[in-house]
Short mmCIF file of C-alpha atoms in Angstrom, two decimals:
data_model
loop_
_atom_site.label_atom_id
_atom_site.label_comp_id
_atom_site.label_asym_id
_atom_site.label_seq_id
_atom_site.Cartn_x
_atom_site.Cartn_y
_atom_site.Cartn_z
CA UNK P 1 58.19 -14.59 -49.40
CA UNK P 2 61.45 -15.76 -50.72
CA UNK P 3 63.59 -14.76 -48.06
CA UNK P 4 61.00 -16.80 -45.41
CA UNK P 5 61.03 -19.82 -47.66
CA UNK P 6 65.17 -19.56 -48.31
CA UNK P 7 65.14 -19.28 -44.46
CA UNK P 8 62.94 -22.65 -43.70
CA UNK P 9 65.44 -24.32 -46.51
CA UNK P 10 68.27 -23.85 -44.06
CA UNK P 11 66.79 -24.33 -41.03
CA UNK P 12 65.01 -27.88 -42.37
CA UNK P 13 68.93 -28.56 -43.46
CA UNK P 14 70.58 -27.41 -40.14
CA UNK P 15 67.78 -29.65 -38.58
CA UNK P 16 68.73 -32.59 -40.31
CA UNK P 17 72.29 -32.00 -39.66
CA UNK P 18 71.69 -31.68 -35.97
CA UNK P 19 73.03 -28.00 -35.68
CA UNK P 20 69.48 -27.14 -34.12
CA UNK P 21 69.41 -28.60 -30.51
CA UNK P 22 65.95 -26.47 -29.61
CA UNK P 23 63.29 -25.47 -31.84
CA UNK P 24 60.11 -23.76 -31.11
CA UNK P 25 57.54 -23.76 -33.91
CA UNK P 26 54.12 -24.06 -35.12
CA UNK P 27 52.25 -26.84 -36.99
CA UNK P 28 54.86 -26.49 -39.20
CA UNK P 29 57.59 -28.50 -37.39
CA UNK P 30 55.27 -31.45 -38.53
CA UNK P 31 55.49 -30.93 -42.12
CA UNK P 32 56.72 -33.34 -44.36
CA UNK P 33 59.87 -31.66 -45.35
CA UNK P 34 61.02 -31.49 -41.95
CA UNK P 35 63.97 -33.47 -40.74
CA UNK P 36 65.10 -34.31 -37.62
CA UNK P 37 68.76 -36.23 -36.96
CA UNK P 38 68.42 -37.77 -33.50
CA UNK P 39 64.88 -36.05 -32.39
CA UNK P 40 64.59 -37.18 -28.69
CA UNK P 41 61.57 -35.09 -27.36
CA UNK P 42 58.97 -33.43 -28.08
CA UNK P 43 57.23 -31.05 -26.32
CA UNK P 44 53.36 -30.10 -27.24
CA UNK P 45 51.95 -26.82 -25.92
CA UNK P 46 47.67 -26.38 -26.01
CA UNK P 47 47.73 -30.14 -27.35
CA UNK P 48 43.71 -29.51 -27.79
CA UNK P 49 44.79 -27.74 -30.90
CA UNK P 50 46.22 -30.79 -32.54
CA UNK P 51 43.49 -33.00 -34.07
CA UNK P 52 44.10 -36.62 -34.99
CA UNK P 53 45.37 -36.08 -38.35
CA UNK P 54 48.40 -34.53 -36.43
CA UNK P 55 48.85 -36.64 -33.76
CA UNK P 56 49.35 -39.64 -36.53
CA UNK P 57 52.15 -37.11 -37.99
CA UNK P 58 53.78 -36.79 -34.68
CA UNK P 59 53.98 -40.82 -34.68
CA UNK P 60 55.82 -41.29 -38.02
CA UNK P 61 58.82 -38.74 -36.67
CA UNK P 62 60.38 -40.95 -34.78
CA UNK P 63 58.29 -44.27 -32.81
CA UNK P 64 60.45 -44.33 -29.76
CA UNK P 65 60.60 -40.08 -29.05
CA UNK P 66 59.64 -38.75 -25.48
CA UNK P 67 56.75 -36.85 -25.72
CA UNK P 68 54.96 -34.76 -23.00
CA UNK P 69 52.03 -32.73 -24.19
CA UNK P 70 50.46 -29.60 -22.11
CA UNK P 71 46.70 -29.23 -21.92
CA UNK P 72 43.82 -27.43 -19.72
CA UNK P 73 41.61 -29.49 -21.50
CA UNK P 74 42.83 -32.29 -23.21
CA UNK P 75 41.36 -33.31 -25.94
CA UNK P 76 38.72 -36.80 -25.35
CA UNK P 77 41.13 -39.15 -27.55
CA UNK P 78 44.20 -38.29 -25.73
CA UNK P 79 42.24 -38.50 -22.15
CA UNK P 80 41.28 -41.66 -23.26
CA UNK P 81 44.68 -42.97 -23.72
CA UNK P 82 45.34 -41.42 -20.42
CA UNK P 83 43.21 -43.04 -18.48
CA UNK P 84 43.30 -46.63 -19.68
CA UNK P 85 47.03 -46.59 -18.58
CA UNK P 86 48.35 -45.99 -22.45
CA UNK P 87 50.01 -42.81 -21.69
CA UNK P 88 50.84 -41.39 -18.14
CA UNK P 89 48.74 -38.29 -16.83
CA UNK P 90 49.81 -35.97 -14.31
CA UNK P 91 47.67 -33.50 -12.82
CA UNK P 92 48.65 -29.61 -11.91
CA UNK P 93 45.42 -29.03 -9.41
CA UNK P 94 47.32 -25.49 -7.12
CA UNK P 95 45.67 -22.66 -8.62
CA UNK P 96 48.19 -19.07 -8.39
CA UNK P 97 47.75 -17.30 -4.85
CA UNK P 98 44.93 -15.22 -4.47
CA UNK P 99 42.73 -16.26 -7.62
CA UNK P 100 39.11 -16.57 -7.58
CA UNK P 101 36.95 -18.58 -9.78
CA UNK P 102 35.33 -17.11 -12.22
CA UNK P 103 31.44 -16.61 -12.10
CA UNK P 104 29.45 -17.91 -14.70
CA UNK P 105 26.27 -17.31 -16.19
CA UNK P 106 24.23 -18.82 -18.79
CA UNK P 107 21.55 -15.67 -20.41
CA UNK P 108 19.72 -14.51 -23.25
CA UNK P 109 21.04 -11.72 -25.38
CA UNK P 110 19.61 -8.63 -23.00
CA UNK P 111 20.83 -5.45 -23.66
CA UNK P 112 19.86 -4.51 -19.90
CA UNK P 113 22.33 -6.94 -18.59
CA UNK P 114 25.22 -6.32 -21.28
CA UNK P 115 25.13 -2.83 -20.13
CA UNK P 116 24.92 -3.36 -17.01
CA UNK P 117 28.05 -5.70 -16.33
CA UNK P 118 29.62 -3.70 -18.82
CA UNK P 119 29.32 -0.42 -17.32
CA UNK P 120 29.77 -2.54 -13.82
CA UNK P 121 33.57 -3.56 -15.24
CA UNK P 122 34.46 -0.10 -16.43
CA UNK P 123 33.76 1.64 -12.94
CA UNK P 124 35.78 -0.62 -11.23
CA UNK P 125 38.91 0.17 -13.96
CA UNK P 126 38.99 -3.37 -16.05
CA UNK P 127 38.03 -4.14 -19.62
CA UNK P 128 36.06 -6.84 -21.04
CA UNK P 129 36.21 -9.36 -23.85
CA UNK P 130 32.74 -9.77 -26.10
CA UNK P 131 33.69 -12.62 -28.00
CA UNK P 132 31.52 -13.07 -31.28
CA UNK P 133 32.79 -15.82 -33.72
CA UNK P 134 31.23 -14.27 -37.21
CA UNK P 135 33.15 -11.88 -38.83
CA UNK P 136 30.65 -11.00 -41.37
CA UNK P 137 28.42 -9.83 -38.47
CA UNK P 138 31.12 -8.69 -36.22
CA UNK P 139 30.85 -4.78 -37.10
CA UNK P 140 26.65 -5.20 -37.12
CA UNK P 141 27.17 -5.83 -33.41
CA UNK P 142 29.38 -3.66 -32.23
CA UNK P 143 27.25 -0.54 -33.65
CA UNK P 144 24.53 -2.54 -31.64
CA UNK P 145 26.80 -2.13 -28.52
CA UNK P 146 27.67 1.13 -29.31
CA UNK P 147 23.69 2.23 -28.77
CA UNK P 148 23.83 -0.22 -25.66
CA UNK P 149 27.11 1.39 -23.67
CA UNK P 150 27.63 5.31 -25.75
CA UNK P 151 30.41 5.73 -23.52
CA UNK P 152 32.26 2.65 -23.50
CA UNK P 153 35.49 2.68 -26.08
CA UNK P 154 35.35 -0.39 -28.05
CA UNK P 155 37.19 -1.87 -31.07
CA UNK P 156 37.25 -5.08 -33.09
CA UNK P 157 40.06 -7.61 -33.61
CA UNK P 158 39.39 -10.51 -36.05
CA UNK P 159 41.87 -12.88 -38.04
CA UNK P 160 40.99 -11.34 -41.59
CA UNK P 161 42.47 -7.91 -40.24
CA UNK P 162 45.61 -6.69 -42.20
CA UNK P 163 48.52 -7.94 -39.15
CA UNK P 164 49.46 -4.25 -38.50
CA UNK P 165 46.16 -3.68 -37.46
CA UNK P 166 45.44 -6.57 -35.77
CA UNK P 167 48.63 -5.68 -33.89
CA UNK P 168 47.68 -2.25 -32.77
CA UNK P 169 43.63 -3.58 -31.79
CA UNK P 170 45.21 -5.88 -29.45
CA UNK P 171 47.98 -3.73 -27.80
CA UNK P 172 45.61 -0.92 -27.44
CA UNK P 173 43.13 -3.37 -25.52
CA UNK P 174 46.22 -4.28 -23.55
CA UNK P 175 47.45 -0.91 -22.94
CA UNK P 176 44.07 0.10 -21.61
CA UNK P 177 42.97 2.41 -24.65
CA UNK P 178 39.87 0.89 -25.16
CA UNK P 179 37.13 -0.62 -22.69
CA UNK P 180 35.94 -3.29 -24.79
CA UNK P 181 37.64 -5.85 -27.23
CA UNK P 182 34.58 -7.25 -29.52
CA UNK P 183 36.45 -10.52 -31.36
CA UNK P 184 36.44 -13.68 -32.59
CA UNK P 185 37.77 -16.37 -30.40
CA UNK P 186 41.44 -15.44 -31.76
CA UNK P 187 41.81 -14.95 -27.92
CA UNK P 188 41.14 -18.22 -26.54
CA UNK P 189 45.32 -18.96 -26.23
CA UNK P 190 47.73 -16.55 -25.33
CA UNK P 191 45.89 -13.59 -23.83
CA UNK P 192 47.19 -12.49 -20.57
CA UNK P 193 45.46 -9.08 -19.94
CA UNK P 194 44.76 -8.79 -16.05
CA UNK P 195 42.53 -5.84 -16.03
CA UNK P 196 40.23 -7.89 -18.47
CA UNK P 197 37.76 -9.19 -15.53
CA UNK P 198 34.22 -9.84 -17.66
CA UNK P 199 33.77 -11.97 -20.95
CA UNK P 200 30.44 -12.26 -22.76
CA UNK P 201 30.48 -15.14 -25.40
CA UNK P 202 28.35 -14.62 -28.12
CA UNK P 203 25.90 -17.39 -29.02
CA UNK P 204 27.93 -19.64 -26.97
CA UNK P 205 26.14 -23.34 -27.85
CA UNK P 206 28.07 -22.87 -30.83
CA UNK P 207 31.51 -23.51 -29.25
CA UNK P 208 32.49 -26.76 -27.76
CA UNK P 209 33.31 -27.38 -24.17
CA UNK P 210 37.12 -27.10 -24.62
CA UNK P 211 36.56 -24.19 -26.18
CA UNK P 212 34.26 -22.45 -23.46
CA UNK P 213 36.60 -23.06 -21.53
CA UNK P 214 40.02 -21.68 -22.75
CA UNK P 215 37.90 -18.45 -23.68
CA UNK P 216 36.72 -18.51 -19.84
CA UNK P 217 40.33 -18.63 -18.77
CA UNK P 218 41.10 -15.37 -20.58
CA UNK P 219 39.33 -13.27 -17.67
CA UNK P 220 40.18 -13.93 -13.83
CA UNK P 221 43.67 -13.75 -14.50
CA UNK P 222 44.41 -11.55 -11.57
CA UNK P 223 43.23 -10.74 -7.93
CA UNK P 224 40.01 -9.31 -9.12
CA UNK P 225 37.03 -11.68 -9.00
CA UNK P 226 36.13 -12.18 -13.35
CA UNK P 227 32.28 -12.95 -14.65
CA UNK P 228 31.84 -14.96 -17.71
CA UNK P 229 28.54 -14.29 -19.63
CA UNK P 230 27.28 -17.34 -21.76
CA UNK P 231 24.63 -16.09 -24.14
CA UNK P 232 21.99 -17.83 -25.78
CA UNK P 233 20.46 -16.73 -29.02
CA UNK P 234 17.41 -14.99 -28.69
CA UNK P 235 14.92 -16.49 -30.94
CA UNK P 236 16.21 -20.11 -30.70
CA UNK P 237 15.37 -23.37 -28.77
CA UNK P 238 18.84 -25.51 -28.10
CA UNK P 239 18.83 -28.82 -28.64
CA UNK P 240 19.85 -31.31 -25.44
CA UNK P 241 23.51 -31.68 -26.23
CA UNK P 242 24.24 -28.25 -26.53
CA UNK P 243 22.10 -27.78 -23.60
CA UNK P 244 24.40 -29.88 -21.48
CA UNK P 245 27.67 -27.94 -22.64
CA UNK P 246 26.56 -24.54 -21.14
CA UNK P 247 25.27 -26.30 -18.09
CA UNK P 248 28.77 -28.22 -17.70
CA UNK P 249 30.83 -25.17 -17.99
CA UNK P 250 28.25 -23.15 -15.44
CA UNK P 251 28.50 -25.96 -12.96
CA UNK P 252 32.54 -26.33 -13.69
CA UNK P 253 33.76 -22.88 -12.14
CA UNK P 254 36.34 -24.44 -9.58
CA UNK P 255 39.79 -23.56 -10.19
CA UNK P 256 41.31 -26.60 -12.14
CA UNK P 257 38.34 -28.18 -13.01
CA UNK P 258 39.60 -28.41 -16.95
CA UNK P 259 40.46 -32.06 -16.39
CA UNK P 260 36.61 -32.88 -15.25
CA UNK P 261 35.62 -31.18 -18.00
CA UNK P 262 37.51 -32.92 -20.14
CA UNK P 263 36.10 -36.04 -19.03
CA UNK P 264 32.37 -34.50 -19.75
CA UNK P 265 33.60 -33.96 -23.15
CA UNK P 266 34.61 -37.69 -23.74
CA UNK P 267 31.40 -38.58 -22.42
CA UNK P 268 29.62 -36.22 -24.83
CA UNK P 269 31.75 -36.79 -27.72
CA UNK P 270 33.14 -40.31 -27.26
CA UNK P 271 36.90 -41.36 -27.06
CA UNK P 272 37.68 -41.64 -31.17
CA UNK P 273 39.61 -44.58 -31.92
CA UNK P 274 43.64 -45.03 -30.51
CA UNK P 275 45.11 -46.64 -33.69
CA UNK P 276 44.55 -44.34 -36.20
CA UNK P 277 42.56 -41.79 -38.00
CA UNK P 278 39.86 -44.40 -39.82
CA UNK P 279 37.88 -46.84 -37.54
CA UNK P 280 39.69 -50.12 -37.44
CA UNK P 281 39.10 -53.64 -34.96
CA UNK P 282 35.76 -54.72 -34.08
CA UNK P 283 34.61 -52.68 -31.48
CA UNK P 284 31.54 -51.79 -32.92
CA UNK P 285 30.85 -55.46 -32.74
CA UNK P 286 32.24 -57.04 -29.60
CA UNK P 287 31.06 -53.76 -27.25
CA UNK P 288 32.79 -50.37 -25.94
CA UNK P 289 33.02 -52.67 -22.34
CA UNK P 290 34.41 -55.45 -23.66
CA UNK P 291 36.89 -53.42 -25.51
CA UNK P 292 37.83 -52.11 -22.82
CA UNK P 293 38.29 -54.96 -21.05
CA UNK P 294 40.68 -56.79 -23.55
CA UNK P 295 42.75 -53.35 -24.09
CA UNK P 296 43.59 -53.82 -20.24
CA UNK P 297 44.20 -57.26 -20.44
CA UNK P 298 46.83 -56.28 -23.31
CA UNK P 299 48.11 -53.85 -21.57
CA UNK P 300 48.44 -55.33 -18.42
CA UNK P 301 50.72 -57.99 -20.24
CA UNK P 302 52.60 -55.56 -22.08
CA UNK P 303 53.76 -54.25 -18.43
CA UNK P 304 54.07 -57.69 -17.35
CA UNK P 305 51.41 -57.10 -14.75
CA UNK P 306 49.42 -60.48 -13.24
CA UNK P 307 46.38 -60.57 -15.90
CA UNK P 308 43.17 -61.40 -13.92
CA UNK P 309 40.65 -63.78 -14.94
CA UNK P 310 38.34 -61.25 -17.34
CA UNK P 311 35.96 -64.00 -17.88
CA UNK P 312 35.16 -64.17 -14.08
CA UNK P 313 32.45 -62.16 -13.25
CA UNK P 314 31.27 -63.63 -9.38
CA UNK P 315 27.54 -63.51 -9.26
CA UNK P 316 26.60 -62.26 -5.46
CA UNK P 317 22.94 -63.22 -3.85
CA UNK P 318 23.43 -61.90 -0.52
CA UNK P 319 19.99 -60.27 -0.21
CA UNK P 320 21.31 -57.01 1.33
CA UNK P 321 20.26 -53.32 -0.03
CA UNK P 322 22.78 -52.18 -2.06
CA UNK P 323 22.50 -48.95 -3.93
CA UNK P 324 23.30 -45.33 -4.26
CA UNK P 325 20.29 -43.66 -3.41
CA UNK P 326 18.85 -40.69 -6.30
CA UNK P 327 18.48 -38.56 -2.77
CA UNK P 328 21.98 -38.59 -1.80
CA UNK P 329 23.27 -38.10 -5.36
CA UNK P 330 20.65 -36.31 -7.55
CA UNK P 331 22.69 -36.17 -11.06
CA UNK P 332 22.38 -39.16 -12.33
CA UNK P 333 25.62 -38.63 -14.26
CA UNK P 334 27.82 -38.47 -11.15
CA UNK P 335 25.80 -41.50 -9.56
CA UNK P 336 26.77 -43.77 -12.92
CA UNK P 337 30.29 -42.59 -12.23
CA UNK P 338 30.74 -43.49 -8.78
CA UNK P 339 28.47 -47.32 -9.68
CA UNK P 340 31.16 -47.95 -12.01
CA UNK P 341 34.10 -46.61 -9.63
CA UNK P 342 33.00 -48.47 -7.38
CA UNK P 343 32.92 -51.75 -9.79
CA UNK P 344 36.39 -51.06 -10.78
CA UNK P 345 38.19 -51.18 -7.34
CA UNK P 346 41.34 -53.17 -7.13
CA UNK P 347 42.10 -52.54 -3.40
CA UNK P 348 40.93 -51.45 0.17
CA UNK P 349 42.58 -48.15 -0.51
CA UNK P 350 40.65 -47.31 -3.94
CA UNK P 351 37.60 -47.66 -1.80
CA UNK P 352 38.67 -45.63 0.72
CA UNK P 353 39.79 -42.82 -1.41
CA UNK P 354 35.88 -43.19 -2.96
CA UNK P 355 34.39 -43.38 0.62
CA UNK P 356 36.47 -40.00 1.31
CA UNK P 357 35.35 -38.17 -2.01
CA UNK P 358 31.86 -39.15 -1.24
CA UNK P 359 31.50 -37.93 2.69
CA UNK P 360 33.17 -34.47 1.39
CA UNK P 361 31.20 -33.92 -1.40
CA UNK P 362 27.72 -35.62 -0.19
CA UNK P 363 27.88 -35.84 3.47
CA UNK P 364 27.20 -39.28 5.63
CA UNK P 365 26.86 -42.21 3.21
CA UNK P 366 23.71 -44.08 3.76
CA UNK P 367 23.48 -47.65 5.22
CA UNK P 368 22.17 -49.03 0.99
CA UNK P 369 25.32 -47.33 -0.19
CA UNK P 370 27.96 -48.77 2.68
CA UNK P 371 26.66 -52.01 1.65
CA UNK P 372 27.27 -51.78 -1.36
CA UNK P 373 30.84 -50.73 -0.98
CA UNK P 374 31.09 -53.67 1.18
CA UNK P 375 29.84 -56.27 -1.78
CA UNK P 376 32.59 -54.22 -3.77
CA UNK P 377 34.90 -55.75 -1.63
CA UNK P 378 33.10 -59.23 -1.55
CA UNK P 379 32.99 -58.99 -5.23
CA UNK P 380 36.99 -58.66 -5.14
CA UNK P 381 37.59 -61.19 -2.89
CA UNK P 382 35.36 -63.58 -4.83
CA UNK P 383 38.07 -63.17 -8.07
CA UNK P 384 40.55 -63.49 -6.29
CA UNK P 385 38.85 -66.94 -4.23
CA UNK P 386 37.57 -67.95 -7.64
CA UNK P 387 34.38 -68.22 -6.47
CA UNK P 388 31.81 -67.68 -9.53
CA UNK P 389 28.88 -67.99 -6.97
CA UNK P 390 28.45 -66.86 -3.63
CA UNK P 391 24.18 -66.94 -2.35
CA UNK P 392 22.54 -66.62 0.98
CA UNK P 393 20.11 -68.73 2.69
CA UNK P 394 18.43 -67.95 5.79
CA UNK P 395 21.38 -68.70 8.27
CA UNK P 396 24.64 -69.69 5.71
CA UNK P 397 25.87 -68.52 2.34
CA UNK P 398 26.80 -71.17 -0.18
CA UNK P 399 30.06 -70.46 -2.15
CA UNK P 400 30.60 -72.03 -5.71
CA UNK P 401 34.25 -72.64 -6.95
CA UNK P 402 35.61 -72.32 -10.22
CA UNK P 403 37.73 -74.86 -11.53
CA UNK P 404 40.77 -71.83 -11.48
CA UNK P 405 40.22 -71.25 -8.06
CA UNK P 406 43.69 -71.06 -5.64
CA UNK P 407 42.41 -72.57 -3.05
CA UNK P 408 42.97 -76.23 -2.89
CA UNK P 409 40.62 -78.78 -2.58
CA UNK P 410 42.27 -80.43 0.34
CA UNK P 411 42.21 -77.39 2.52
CA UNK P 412 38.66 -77.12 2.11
CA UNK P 413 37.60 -80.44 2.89
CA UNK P 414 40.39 -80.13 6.28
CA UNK P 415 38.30 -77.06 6.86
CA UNK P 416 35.09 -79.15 6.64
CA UNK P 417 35.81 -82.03 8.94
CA UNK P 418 37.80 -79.81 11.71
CA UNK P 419 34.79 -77.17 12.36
CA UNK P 420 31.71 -78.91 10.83
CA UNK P 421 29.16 -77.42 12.82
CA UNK P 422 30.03 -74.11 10.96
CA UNK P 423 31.61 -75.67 7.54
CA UNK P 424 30.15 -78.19 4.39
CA UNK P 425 30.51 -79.23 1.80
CA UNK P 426 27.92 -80.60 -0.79
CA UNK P 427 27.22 -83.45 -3.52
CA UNK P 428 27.62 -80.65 -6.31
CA UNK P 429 30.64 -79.16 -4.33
CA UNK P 430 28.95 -76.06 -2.55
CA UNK P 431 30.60 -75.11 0.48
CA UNK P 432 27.97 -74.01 2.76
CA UNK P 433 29.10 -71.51 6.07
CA UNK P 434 26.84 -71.04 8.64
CA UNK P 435 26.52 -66.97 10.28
CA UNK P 436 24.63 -65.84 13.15
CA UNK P 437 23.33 -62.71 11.13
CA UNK P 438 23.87 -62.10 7.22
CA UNK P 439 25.66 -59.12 6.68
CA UNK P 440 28.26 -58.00 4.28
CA UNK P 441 30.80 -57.41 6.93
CA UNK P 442 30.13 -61.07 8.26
CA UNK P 443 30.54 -62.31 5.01
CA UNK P 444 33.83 -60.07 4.12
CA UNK P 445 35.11 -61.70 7.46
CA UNK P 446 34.69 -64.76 6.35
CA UNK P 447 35.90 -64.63 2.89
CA UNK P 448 39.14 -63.16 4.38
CA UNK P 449 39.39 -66.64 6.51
CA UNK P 450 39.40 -68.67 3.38
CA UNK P 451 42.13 -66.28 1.20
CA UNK P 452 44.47 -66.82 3.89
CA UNK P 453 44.71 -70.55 3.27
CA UNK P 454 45.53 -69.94 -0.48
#
């Protein structure tokens, strides 16, 4: 003990000297008698293990330090951040040659079916991981699968285990000694055994979806197609939320889907707050939307983007189905997503890229849901008009201007007077366009006519 601590004396002083140029470390790198002289990056490995109280540690080292943190599943705070535009995110998606997703199942504790995918495994020459996450139970269990599979060889590792024979559970599992690895979830980082092909985890709506998944990633590390076992207590009803997890992570099975997974887990768990550890601001009061809204607006300044009008939201009467129908998308999760997608579009090519996802994924889109891609677009141009009002009668659509709006009062009047059989203009300053037919495409056409006199 005194020759580790003398040793972390010396390196904390060869730190702060700057003899150190790379060091690779724990948790303990962000203690508070570590010293860095000119720290200018810092790299963060599984970042889903860092909670919040960390992350606020890793601010105070130094305020202006590159940072790039690694993640299969990154934690909801830090996706947040991600995707508001705080931090950049950049996406790994090519799974290694040859690898097969990994089949997942969500099942009751049956000793038919453990001994059957167990015995299954060892014909075929692999091992398997039984992950169980209570050590006081731990050796209860495996006498249980010792009457289940007599002729399977299986051993426990746990984190209470003197080290040398933690040490010499795990290389015998990875030397092929034993068939069967029954531990806690010790494994769910840094595990590479390929011949390790089927994972059963133990009363699995225990774990969270991060979690789940990590473990999940220890099998189907090879050519060999893995099976993940998700097992539900026997005796037990689960409640919706944990419901939900084991369903996500059953539906999730596509190589590189940690990053949508993520995203389930900030809808499940919510976001946290970005400024610190203790709730701060009004959010609460003014609304998550809002919120979000200004912290765009903020951010967009802080780039010294154009700021849009957030205020401006153009009310659209154009009598034309619009909607994503429950037939074409069935979760209503998905359908919310693509609603507010859709909502969010800042260009012809962000609603391209959605009118691509959702032909590959769905099929043809329906005539209710191409329209209302189209008032997407209406909806855009409106902002950018500054129209605040836009309604349809039986044979024109009436436009109301905002006193912001770009286009100039003398252009529209011009516009007026030169073709008034198709142009007017009102007492209460409505400009009224006349269409053969009222469709969203006419109307698109038409908006596009009047930005290009701004």
């Amino acid at each position: 003990m005194l020759r580790s601590l003398r040793a972390h004396r010396w390196l904390s002083l060869d730190l702060k000297d700057g003899k150190v140029d790379l060091i690779v470390g724990t948790h303990k790198l962000l203690g508070s008698g570590v010293g860095y002289k000119d720290l200018g990056l810092l790299i963060i490995d599984e970042e889903q293990k860092f909670g919040v109280t960390h992350k606020e540690k890793i601010k105070k080292i130094k305020t202006s330090v590159d940072t790039l943190t690694l993640s299969a599943t990154p934690i909801p705070r830090t996706l947040n951040m991600a995707l508001v535009g705080i931090r950049d995110l950049s996406l790994i998606n090519t799974a290694p040659v040859d690898r097969l997703p990994t089949r997942t199942f969500v099942t009751k504790f049956d000793p038919e079916t453990i001994r059957k995918a167990i015995t299954a495994e060892i014909s075929r020459g692999g091992q398997v991981y039984f992950i169980h996450n209570r050590i006081e139970s731990i050796y209860g269990l495996v006498d249980e699968l010792r009457q289940i599979v007599p002729e399977a060889r299986i051993r426990v590792a746990h984190g209470q285990m003197e080290e040398h024979e933690l040490e010499k559970a795990m290389l015998a599992f990875f030397h092929h000694e034993i068939d069967v690895l029954v531990c806690t979830a010790i494994v769910e980082s840094g595990m590479d055994v390929p011949r390790a092909n089927t994972m059963f985890i133990d009363t699995a709506h225990l774990f969270g979806l991060s979690q789940l998944y990590q473990l999940r990633g220890r099998v189907g590390r090879s050519k060999t197609r893995a099976y993940c076992y998700l097992m539900m207590p026997r005796d037990r009803k689960l409640d919706k939320e944990q419901q939900e997890r084991l369903k996500i992570i059953q539906e999730n099975t596509a190589l590189g889907s940690g990053i949508k997974i993520a995203q389930y887990d900030l809808e499940l768990r919510g976001s946290g707050n970005i400024l610190g550890e203790e709730q701060s601001g009004h959010v609460n009061s003014v609304g998550y939307e809002l919120y979000m809204d200004l912290l765009n607006e903020a951010l967009a300044e802080a780039k010294g983007e154009t700021v849009e009008d957030m205020d401006l939201d153009p009310e659209i009467n154009l009598k034309i189905p619009a909607l994503i129908p429950d037939s074409y998308i069935k979760d209503i999760r998905i359908r919310l997503g693509y609603y507010k997608a859709l909502a969010d579009i800042s260009s012809n090519e962000d609603l391209d890229r959605i009118e691509e996802e959702l032909r590959d994924q769905f099929g043809p889109i329906p005539d209710q849901t191409v329209n209302l891609m189209g008032l997407m677009l209406i909806r855009r141009q409106c902002k950018e008009l500054g129209v605040r009002d836009i309604s349809a009668g039986l044979k024109s659509v009436s436009l109301i201007f905002t006193e912001k709006t770009k286009l100039s009062p003398e252009k529209v009047i011009q516009l007026a007077v030169r073709e008034s059989k198709k142009y007017s203009l009102t007492p209460d300053n409505r400009l009224n366009i006349k269409l053969a037919t009222i469709t969203w495409s006419a109307v698109h056409d038409e908006l596009d006519a009047l930005l290009r006199l701004i």
